[in-house]
PDB file of C-alpha atoms in Angstrom:
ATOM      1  CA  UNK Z  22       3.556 -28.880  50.965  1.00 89.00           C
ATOM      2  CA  UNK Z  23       5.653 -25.650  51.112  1.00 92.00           C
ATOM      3  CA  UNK Z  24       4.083 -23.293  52.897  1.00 96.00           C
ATOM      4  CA  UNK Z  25       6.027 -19.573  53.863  1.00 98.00           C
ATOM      5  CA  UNK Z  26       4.008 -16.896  55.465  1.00 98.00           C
ATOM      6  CA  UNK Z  27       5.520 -13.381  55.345  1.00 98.00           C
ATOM      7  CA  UNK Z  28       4.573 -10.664  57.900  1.00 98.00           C
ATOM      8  CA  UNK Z  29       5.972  -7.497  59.625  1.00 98.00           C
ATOM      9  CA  UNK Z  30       5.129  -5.167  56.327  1.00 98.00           C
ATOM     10  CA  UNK Z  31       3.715  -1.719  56.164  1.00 97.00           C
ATOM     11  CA  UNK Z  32       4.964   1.993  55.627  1.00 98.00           C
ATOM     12  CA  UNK Z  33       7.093   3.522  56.758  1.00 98.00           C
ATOM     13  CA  UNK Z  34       8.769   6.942  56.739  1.00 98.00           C
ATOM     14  CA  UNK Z  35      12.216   6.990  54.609  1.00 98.00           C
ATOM     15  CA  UNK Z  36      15.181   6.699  57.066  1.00 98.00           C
ATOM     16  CA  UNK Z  37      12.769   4.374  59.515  1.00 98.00           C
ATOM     17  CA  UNK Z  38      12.960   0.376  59.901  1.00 98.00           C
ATOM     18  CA  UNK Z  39      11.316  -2.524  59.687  1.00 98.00           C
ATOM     19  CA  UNK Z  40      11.362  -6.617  60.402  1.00 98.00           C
ATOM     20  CA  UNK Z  41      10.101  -9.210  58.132  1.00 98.00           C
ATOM     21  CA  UNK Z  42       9.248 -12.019  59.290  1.00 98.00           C
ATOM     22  CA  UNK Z  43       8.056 -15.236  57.058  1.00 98.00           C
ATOM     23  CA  UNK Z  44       7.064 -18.439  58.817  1.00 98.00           C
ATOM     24  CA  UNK Z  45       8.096 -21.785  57.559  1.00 98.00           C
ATOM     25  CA  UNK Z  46       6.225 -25.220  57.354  1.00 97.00           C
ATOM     26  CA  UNK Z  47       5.585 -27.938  55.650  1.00 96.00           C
ATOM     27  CA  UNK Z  48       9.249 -29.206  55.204  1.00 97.00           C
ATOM     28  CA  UNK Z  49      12.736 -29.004  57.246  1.00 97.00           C
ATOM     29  CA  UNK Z  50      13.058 -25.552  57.694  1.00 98.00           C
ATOM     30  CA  UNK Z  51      16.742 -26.304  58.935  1.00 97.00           C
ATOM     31  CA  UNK Z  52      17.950 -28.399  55.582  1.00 97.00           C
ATOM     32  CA  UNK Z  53      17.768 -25.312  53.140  1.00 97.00           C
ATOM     33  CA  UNK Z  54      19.134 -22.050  52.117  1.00 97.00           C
ATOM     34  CA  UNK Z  55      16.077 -18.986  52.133  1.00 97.00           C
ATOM     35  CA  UNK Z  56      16.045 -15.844  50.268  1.00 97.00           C
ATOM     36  CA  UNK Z  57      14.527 -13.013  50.215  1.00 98.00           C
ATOM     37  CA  UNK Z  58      13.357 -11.297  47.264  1.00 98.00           C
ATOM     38  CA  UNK Z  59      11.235  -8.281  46.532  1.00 98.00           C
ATOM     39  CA  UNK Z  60       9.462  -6.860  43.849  1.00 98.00           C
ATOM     40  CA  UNK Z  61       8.875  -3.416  42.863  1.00 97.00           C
ATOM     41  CA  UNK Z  62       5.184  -1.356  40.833  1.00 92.00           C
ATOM     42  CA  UNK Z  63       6.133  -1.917  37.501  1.00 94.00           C
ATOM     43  CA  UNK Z  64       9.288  -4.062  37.704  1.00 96.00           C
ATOM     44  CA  UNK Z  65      10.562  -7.555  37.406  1.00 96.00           C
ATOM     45  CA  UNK Z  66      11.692  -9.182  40.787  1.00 96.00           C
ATOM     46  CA  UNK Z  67      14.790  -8.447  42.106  1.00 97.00           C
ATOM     47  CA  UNK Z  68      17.093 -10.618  44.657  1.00 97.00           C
ATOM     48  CA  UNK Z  69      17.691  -9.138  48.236  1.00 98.00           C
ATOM     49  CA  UNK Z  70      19.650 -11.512  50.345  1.00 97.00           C
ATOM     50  CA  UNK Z  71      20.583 -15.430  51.013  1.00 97.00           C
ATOM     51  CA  UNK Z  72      20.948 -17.234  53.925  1.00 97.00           C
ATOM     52  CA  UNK Z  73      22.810 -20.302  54.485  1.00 97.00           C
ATOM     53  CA  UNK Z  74      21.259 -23.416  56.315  1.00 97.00           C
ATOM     54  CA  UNK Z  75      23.238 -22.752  59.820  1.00 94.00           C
ATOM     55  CA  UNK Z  76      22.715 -18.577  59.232  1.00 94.00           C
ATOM     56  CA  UNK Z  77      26.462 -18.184  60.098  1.00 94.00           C
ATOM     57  CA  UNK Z  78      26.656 -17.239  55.966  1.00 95.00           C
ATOM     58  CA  UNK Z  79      24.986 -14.512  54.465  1.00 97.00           C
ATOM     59  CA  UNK Z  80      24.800 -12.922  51.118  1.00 97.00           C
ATOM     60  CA  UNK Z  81      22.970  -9.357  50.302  1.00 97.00           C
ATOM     61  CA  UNK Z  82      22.624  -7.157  47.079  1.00 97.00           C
ATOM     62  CA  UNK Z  83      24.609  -3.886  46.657  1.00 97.00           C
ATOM     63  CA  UNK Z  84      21.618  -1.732  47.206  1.00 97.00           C
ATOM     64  CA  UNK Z  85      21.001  -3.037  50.411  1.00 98.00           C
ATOM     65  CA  UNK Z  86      24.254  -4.100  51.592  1.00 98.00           C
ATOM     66  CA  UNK Z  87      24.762  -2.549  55.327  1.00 97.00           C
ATOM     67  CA  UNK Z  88      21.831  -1.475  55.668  1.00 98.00           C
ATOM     68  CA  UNK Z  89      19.404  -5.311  55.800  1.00 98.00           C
ATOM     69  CA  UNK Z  90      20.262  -8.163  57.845  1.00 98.00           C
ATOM     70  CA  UNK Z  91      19.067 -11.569  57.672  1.00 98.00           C
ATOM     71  CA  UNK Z  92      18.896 -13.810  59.809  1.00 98.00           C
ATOM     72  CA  UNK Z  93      16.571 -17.064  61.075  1.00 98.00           C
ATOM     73  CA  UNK Z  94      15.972 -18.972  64.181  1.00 98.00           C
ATOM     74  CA  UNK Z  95      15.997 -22.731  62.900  1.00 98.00           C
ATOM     75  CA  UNK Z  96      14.642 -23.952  66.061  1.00 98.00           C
ATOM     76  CA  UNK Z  97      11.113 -21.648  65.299  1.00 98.00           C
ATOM     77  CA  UNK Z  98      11.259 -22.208  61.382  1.00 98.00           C
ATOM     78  CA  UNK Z  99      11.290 -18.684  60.877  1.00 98.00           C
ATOM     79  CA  UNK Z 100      13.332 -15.995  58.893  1.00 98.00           C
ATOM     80  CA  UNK Z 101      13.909 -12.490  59.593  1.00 98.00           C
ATOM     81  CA  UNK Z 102      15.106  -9.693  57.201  1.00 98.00           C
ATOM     82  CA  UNK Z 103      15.685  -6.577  59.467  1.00 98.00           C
ATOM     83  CA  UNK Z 104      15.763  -3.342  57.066  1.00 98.00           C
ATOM     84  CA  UNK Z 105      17.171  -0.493  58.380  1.00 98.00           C
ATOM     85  CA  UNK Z 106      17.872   3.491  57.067  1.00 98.00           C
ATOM     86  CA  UNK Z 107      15.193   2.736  54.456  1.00 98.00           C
ATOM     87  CA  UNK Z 108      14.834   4.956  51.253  1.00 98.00           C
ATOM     88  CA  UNK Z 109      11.628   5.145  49.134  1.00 97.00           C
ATOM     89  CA  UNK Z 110      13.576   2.800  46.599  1.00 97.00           C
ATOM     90  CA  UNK Z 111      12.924   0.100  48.888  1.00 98.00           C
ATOM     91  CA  UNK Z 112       9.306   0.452  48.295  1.00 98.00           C
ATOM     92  CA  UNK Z 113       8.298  -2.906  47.152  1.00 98.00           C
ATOM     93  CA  UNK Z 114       6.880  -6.748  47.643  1.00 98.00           C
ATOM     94  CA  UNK Z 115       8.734  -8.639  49.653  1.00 98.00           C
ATOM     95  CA  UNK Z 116       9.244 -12.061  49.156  1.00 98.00           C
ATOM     96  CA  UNK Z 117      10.661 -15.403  50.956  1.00 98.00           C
ATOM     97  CA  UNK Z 118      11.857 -17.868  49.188  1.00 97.00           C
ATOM     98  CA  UNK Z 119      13.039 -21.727  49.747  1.00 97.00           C
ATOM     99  CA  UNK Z 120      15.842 -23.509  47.969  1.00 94.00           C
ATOM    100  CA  UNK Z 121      15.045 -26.101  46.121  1.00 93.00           C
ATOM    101  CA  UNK Z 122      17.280 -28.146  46.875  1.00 93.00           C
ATOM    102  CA  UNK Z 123      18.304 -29.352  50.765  1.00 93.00           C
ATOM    103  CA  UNK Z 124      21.735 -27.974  51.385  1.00 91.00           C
ATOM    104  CA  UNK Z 125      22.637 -26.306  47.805  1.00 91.00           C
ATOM    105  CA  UNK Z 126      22.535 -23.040  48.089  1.00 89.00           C
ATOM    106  CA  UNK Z 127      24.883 -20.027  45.847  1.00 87.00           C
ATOM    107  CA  UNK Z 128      26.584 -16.913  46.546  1.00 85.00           C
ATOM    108  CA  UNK Z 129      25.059 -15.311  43.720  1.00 88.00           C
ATOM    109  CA  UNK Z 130      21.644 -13.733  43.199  1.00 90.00           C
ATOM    110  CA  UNK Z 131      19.668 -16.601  42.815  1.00 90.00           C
ATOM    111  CA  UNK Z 132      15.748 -17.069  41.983  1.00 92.00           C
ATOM    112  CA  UNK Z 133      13.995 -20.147  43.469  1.00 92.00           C
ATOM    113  CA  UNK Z 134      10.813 -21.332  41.403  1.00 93.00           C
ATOM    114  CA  UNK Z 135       8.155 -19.594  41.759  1.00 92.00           C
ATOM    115  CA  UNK Z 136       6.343 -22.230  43.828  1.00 93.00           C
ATOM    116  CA  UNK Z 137       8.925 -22.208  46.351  1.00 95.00           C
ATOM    117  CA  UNK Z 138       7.921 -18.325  47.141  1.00 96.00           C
ATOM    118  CA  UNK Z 139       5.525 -16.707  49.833  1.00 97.00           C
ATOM    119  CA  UNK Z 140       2.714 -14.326  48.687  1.00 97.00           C
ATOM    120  CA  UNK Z 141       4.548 -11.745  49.913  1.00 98.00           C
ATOM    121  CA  UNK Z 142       4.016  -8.688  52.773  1.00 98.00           C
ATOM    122  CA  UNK Z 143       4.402  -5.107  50.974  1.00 98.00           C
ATOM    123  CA  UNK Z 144       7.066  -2.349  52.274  1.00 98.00           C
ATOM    124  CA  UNK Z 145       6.175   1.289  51.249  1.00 98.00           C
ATOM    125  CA  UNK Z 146       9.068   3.658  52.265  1.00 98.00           C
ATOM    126  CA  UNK Z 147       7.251   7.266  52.009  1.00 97.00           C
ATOM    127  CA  UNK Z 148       7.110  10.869  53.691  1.00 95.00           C
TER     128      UNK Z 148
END
């Protein structure tokens, strides 16, 4: 079964950085587009960034455009989402997230089914 494992979460002062990391099994990491998504106190979840099956192609939200990266090593099954110049706004859940389909993927925000999600590693951006 799917199985993602997020890591690399904690707080950190506003301007600072951090690196996700969510480990893959349980299918072919390699086949599918990941995402990651986070989720904010209070709010509905909210798409971050897409990453095509060979990582050359990647796709991020305005309000963290230039300042995340993703990125994943196919050969380890693992995905990355390096967040840099981080401002308490960031402050949230953060989620990956599978495609659920092998090679389909979009270059819009796009939410995966819920059971294709990790539980998540929390981000708090605070002085």
């Amino acid at each position: 079964q799917v199985q993602l494992v997020e890591s690399g979460g904690g707080l950190v002062q506003p301007g600072g950085s951090l690196r996700l990391s969510c480990a893959a099994s349980g299918f072919t990491f390699s086949d599918y587009w990941m995402y990651w998504l986070r989720q904010a106190p209070g709010k509905g979840p909210e798409w971050v960034s897409t990453i095509h099956i060979g990582g050359k192609i990647a796709y991020y939200s305005d309000s963290v455009k230039g300042r995340f990266s993703i990125s994943r090593d196919n050969a380890n099954n693992t995905l990355y989402l390096q967040m840099n110049s981080l401002k308490p706004e960031d402050t949230a859940l953060y989620y990956c997230a599978r495609g659920e389909v092998p090679g389909v993927g979009y270059d819009v925000p796009y939410y995966p089914r819920r059971n294709y999600w990790g539980q998540g590693t929390p981000v708090t951006v605070s002085s």
